Short mmCIF file of C-alpha atoms in Angstrom, two decimals:
data_model
loop_
_atom_site.label_atom_id
_atom_site.label_comp_id
_atom_site.label_asym_id
_atom_site.label_seq_id
_atom_site.Cartn_x
_atom_site.Cartn_y
_atom_site.Cartn_z
CA MET A 1 9.03 -34.53 -7.14
CA VAL A 2 7.65 -33.99 -3.67
CA THR A 3 3.91 -33.64 -4.15
CA PRO A 4 1.47 -36.42 -5.10
CA VAL A 5 0.44 -34.45 -8.19
CA ALA A 6 4.02 -34.26 -9.45
CA LYS A 7 4.59 -37.95 -8.77
CA ARG A 8 1.38 -38.91 -10.61
CA GLN A 9 2.56 -36.89 -13.58
CA ALA A 10 5.92 -38.68 -13.45
CA VAL A 11 4.18 -42.09 -13.39
CA ASP A 12 2.10 -41.16 -16.42
CA HIS A 13 5.23 -39.98 -18.25
CA ILE A 14 7.18 -43.17 -17.48
CA ARG A 15 4.33 -45.40 -18.56
CA GLY A 16 3.91 -43.46 -21.79
CA VAL A 17 7.60 -43.27 -22.75
CA LEU A 18 8.98 -46.59 -21.41
CA ALA A 19 5.77 -48.61 -21.70
CA LEU A 20 6.14 -49.93 -18.14
CA SER A 21 3.32 -51.23 -16.01
CA GLU A 22 1.69 -49.10 -13.38
CA ARG A 23 3.26 -51.24 -10.64
CA ARG A 24 6.82 -50.76 -12.00
CA ALA A 25 6.34 -47.04 -12.64
CA CYS A 26 4.99 -46.43 -9.13
CA ALA A 27 7.89 -48.40 -7.62
CA LEU A 28 10.42 -46.27 -9.52
CA VAL A 29 8.82 -43.01 -8.43
CA GLY A 30 8.00 -44.14 -4.88
CA LEU A 31 4.27 -43.62 -5.14
CA ALA A 32 1.53 -45.88 -3.80
CA ARG A 33 -0.74 -47.27 -6.52
CA ARG A 34 -3.87 -46.11 -4.72
CA VAL A 35 -2.48 -42.55 -4.75
CA ALA A 36 -1.67 -42.87 -8.46
CA ARG A 37 -5.28 -43.86 -9.15
CA TYR A 38 -6.79 -41.16 -6.97
CA ILE A 39 -9.25 -38.84 -8.70
CA SER A 40 -9.86 -35.56 -6.91
CA THR A 41 -13.46 -34.67 -6.02
CA ARG A 42 -12.56 -31.09 -5.08
CA ALA A 43 -14.51 -28.36 -6.88
CA ASP A 44 -12.49 -26.65 -9.61
CA ASP A 45 -13.73 -23.16 -8.58
CA VAL A 46 -13.65 -21.89 -12.17
CA VAL A 47 -15.48 -18.64 -11.40
CA LEU A 48 -13.34 -17.83 -8.36
CA ARG A 49 -10.10 -18.65 -10.18
CA GLN A 50 -11.05 -16.52 -13.17
CA ARG A 51 -12.03 -13.53 -11.06
CA LEU A 52 -8.90 -13.91 -8.95
CA ARG A 53 -6.74 -13.85 -12.10
CA GLU A 54 -8.60 -10.81 -13.42
CA LEU A 55 -8.15 -8.85 -10.19
CA ALA A 56 -4.50 -9.87 -9.90
CA GLY A 57 -3.98 -8.71 -13.48
CA GLN A 58 -5.52 -5.34 -12.69
CA ARG A 59 -3.72 -5.02 -9.34
CA ARG A 60 -0.34 -6.56 -10.04
CA ARG A 61 1.15 -5.49 -6.71
CA PHE A 62 -1.70 -6.82 -4.53
CA GLY A 63 -1.18 -9.95 -2.44
CA TYR A 64 -3.89 -12.51 -1.74
CA ARG A 65 -5.03 -10.80 1.47
CA ARG A 66 -5.78 -7.50 -0.24
CA LEU A 67 -7.37 -9.32 -3.17
CA SER A 68 -9.67 -11.06 -0.68
CA TYR A 69 -11.14 -7.67 0.26
CA LEU A 70 -11.98 -7.00 -3.39
CA LEU A 71 -13.51 -10.47 -3.79
CA ALA A 72 -15.60 -9.97 -0.65
CA ARG A 73 -17.12 -6.83 -2.17
CA GLU A 74 -18.39 -9.01 -5.02
CA GLY A 75 -19.83 -11.66 -2.70
CA LEU A 76 -16.94 -14.14 -3.09
CA THR A 77 -15.79 -15.07 0.41
CA PRO A 78 -13.64 -18.22 0.27
CA ASN A 79 -11.73 -19.46 3.31
CA HIS A 80 -8.39 -17.66 3.53
CA LYS A 81 -6.50 -20.98 3.29
CA LYS A 82 -8.39 -21.94 0.16
CA LEU A 83 -7.81 -18.51 -1.37
CA PHE A 84 -4.09 -18.78 -0.65
CA ARG A 85 -3.97 -22.23 -2.28
CA LEU A 86 -5.71 -20.97 -5.42
CA TYR A 87 -3.49 -17.89 -5.40
CA GLN A 88 -0.40 -20.11 -5.41
CA GLU A 89 -1.75 -22.59 -7.96
CA GLU A 90 -2.48 -19.75 -10.37
CA GLY A 91 1.08 -18.43 -10.01
CA LEU A 92 -0.01 -14.99 -8.86
CA LYS A 93 2.60 -14.43 -6.18
CA VAL A 94 3.88 -10.85 -6.13
CA ARG A 95 7.53 -10.62 -7.09
CA HIS A 96 9.42 -8.84 -4.36
CA ARG A 97 11.74 -6.13 -5.55
CA GLY A 98 15.23 -5.67 -4.13
CA GLY A 99 15.31 -5.15 -0.42
CA ARG A 100 17.24 -2.63 1.58
CA LYS A 101 19.26 -2.64 4.76
CA ARG A 102 17.20 -2.11 7.88
CA ALA A 103 18.37 -0.73 11.19
CA LEU A 104 18.41 -3.10 14.15
CA GLY A 105 16.79 -2.39 17.48
CA THR A 106 13.33 -1.81 18.87
CA ARG A 107 11.00 1.01 17.83
CA SER A 108 7.84 2.19 19.52
CA PRO A 109 4.86 2.55 17.14
CA ILE A 110 3.81 6.05 16.17
CA THR A 111 0.56 7.11 17.80
CA VAL A 112 -2.56 7.58 15.70
CA PRO A 113 -4.80 10.67 15.76
CA GLN A 114 -8.33 10.12 17.04
CA GLU A 115 -10.27 11.97 14.32
CA PRO A 116 -9.87 12.94 10.66
CA GLY A 117 -8.24 16.30 10.11
CA GLN A 118 -6.16 16.36 13.29
CA ARG A 119 -2.79 15.67 11.72
CA TRP A 120 -1.42 15.75 8.16
CA SER A 121 1.87 14.32 6.93
CA LEU A 122 3.91 15.65 4.01
CA ASP A 123 6.76 14.27 1.96
CA PHE A 124 8.29 14.36 -1.52
CA VAL A 125 8.66 11.53 -4.03
CA SER A 126 10.73 11.82 -7.20
CA ASP A 127 10.48 10.11 -10.58
CA ALA A 128 11.42 10.72 -14.22
CA LEU A 129 9.74 11.00 -17.62
CA ILE A 130 10.79 8.66 -20.43
CA CYS A 131 12.95 11.49 -21.81
CA GLY A 132 14.94 11.44 -18.56
CA ARG A 133 13.62 14.71 -17.14
CA ARG A 134 13.11 14.48 -13.40
CA PHE A 135 10.01 15.67 -11.57
CA ARG A 136 8.86 15.65 -7.96
CA ILE A 137 5.57 14.79 -6.28
CA LEU A 138 4.30 16.40 -3.10
CA ALA A 139 2.23 13.86 -1.17
CA VAL A 140 -0.13 14.95 1.60
CA ILE A 141 -2.11 12.44 3.69
CA ASP A 142 -4.42 12.50 6.68
CA ASP A 143 -2.85 10.32 9.37
CA PHE A 144 -6.18 9.14 10.82
CA SER A 145 -8.09 8.10 7.70
CA ARG A 146 -4.95 7.50 5.55
CA GLU A 147 -6.72 9.59 2.89
CA ASN A 148 -4.44 11.03 0.24
CA LEU A 149 -5.33 14.71 0.19
CA ALA A 150 -3.06 15.73 -2.68
CA LEU A 151 -0.47 14.53 -5.19
CA VAL A 152 1.14 17.60 -6.71
CA ALA A 153 3.57 16.85 -9.54
CA ASP A 154 5.94 19.42 -11.05
CA THR A 155 9.56 19.87 -12.04
CA SER A 156 10.04 22.40 -9.25
CA LEU A 157 8.22 22.62 -5.92
CA SER A 158 9.47 25.49 -3.79
CA GLY A 159 8.44 26.39 -0.28
CA GLY A 160 6.12 29.07 -1.63
CA ARG A 161 4.44 26.55 -3.94
CA VAL A 162 3.98 24.13 -1.04
CA ALA A 163 2.37 26.90 1.01
CA ARG A 164 -0.06 27.71 -1.81
CA GLU A 165 -1.02 24.05 -2.20
CA LEU A 166 -1.57 23.73 1.55
CA THR A 167 -3.79 26.82 1.52
CA THR A 168 -5.94 25.16 -1.14
CA LEU A 169 -6.18 21.99 0.97
CA VAL A 170 -7.15 23.95 4.09
CA GLU A 171 -9.95 25.62 2.15
CA ARG A 172 -11.15 22.23 0.94
CA TYR A 173 -10.72 20.02 4.03
CA GLY A 174 -10.42 22.43 6.92
CA LYS A 175 -7.41 23.35 9.05
CA PRO A 176 -5.45 20.55 10.78
CA LEU A 177 -4.06 20.92 14.28
CA MET A 178 -0.61 19.72 13.25
CA ILE A 179 1.47 19.03 10.15
CA VAL A 180 4.41 16.62 10.24
CA SER A 181 7.32 16.68 7.77
CA ASP A 182 11.03 16.08 7.48
CA ASN A 183 13.67 18.81 7.54
CA GLY A 184 13.84 19.40 3.78
CA THR A 185 14.65 22.90 2.59
CA GLU A 186 11.14 23.36 1.17
CA PHE A 187 9.58 22.63 4.56
CA THR A 188 12.02 24.78 6.56
CA SER A 189 11.85 27.80 4.24
CA HIS A 190 10.68 31.24 5.36
CA ALA A 191 7.56 30.82 3.21
CA ILE A 192 6.46 27.73 5.16
CA LEU A 193 7.36 29.20 8.56
CA LYS A 194 5.39 32.35 7.75
CA TRP A 195 2.46 30.32 6.44
CA ALA A 196 2.29 28.05 9.52
CA ASP A 197 2.49 31.07 11.84
CA GLY A 198 -0.24 32.90 9.95
CA MET A 199 -2.53 29.86 9.85
CA GLN A 200 -1.75 29.05 13.52
CA ILE A 201 -0.94 25.43 12.69
CA GLU A 202 1.75 23.62 14.67
CA TRP A 203 4.45 22.26 12.37
CA HIS A 204 6.41 19.30 13.72
CA TYR A 205 9.77 18.35 12.20
CA ILE A 206 10.95 14.78 12.66
CA ALA A 207 14.47 14.06 13.88
CA PRO A 208 17.07 14.09 11.06
CA GLY A 209 17.63 10.60 9.69
CA LYS A 210 14.50 9.22 11.39
CA PRO A 211 11.91 8.68 8.62
CA GLN A 212 10.07 6.19 10.86
CA GLN A 213 8.82 9.19 12.85
CA ASN A 214 6.85 10.11 9.73
CA GLY A 215 5.79 6.53 9.11
CA PHE A 216 2.31 7.14 7.69
CA VAL A 217 3.44 9.13 4.67
CA GLU A 218 6.53 6.95 4.24
CA SER A 219 4.28 3.89 4.01
CA PHE A 220 2.06 5.73 1.54
CA ASN A 221 5.11 6.63 -0.56
CA GLY A 222 6.03 2.96 -0.75
CA ARG A 223 2.57 2.03 -2.05
CA LEU A 224 2.65 4.92 -4.52
CA ARG A 225 6.01 3.88 -5.94
CA ASP A 226 5.26 0.14 -5.95
CA GLU A 227 1.76 0.28 -7.45
CA CYS A 228 1.94 3.37 -9.67
CA LEU A 229 5.36 4.89 -10.35
CA ASN A 230 7.18 1.59 -10.96
CA GLU A 231 4.32 0.33 -13.13
CA THR A 232 4.02 3.33 -15.47
CA LEU A 233 6.18 5.06 -18.07
CA PHE A 234 5.34 8.75 -18.06
CA THR A 235 5.51 10.43 -21.45
CA SER A 236 4.97 13.96 -20.20
CA LEU A 237 4.22 15.95 -17.07
CA THR A 238 0.57 16.20 -18.13
CA HIS A 239 0.42 12.43 -18.52
CA ALA A 240 2.00 11.97 -15.08
CA ARG A 241 -0.53 14.30 -13.48
CA GLN A 242 -3.44 12.44 -15.06
CA ILE A 243 -2.12 9.03 -13.99
CA LEU A 244 -1.52 10.30 -10.44
CA ALA A 245 -5.02 11.80 -10.27
CA ASP A 246 -6.58 8.50 -11.37
CA TRP A 247 -4.45 6.50 -8.93
CA ARG A 248 -5.28 8.90 -6.08
CA GLU A 249 -9.01 8.50 -6.77
CA ASP A 250 -8.63 4.72 -6.81
CA TYR A 251 -6.51 4.74 -3.63
CA ASN A 252 -9.05 6.82 -1.71
CA THR A 253 -12.30 5.23 -2.88
CA VAL A 254 -11.63 1.70 -4.21
CA ARG A 255 -8.37 0.22 -2.92
CA PRO A 256 -8.87 -1.66 0.38
CA HIS A 257 -6.50 -0.64 3.16
CA SER A 258 -5.24 -3.48 5.34
CA GLN A 259 -4.79 -1.23 8.40
CA LEU A 260 -8.40 -0.05 8.04
CA ASN A 261 -9.85 -3.59 8.07
CA GLY A 262 -10.39 -3.60 4.33
CA ARG A 263 -12.18 -0.27 4.24
CA THR A 264 -11.13 2.61 2.01
CA PRO A 265 -9.72 5.91 3.33
CA ASP A 266 -12.78 7.70 1.96
CA GLN A 267 -15.08 5.48 4.03
CA VAL A 268 -13.06 6.10 7.19
CA ALA A 269 -12.96 9.85 6.54
CA ARG A 270 -16.76 9.96 6.16
CA GLN A 271 -17.44 7.61 9.08
CA GLY A 272 -14.77 8.97 11.42
CA SER A 273 -15.73 9.09 15.08
CA ARG A 274 -16.79 12.51 16.36
CA GLY A 275 -17.44 14.02 19.74
CA HIS A 276 -15.54 11.58 21.95
CA ALA A 277 -13.26 12.49 24.83
CA PRO A 278 -9.97 14.11 23.82
CA GLU A 279 -6.91 11.92 23.99
CA THR A 280 -3.25 12.79 24.32
CA LEU A 281 -1.09 12.35 21.25
CA ALA A 282 2.58 11.74 21.97
CA ILE A 283 4.99 12.64 19.17
CA PRO A 284 8.77 12.34 19.51
CA SER A 285 10.58 15.65 19.13
CA THR A 286 13.99 16.12 17.56
CA PRO A 287 15.92 14.93 20.66
CA SER A 288 15.21 11.18 20.75
CA HIS A 289 14.89 11.09 24.56
CA GLU A 290 12.22 13.79 24.80
CA LYS A 291 8.53 13.73 24.02
CA ARG A 292 6.03 16.44 23.27
CA GLU A 293 2.35 16.06 24.08
CA LEU A 294 -0.50 17.50 22.09
CA SER A 295 -4.00 17.38 23.62
CA PHE A 296 -6.85 17.23 21.12
#
């Protein structure tokens, strides 16, 4: 018992069970009688609490900061300290899953493109159906707007399939200046090399064992697994594709992004700055001590 509320509850319990006076009960608990008699005049915030519980129930992996963006869209703008207090009182804290070992040392932050469509990032995520059959998901994002351009799910995704999906994305969104990926066999296949050469798109491979060099899509993969894959049991590949399509639509148009000041990737993609002076984008090449420069 460390809080006044807990001590008041203990005093009430002692008086009810042992039939002691208020003075004796407060002395046993170590609580001043004026604190025991205190009646809070704070507003109960019924509407805010109810809406906070509803949003937390819909977005089980959202913390109070991200929930505050959703509340602000509905005109509910409580002080962040008050929102955190209500968040704790309602028992809505997100349960952290098992951590992992992290490398020690300093890392320089990856540079950000200056316009939508300048650089895309690619990576694979794997999961399984309830029958145990494994499938893979190709994730493609725009590094400037953080917009998820595609989530392609299938049991097999070869280099040729990746090239066909990228061709579809180029027709829909336009051609990027650069694509970043790891050194997976699908991304280093002849089909991808031929496709990148034919499309005249620079393909940058991160250093082996350095996923932080592809940090944008790695961060996206973490959100995808935490908020969608770990929360859903997929009955079939068709079911998985439908769930991923719905989640992708929500991610791009509804879900607030903390690195975008609460805006959605779709808003940033549509409101992206145009026509400003080109800036130099520094991206680490495979040797860790070298650096390549791309002028946009």
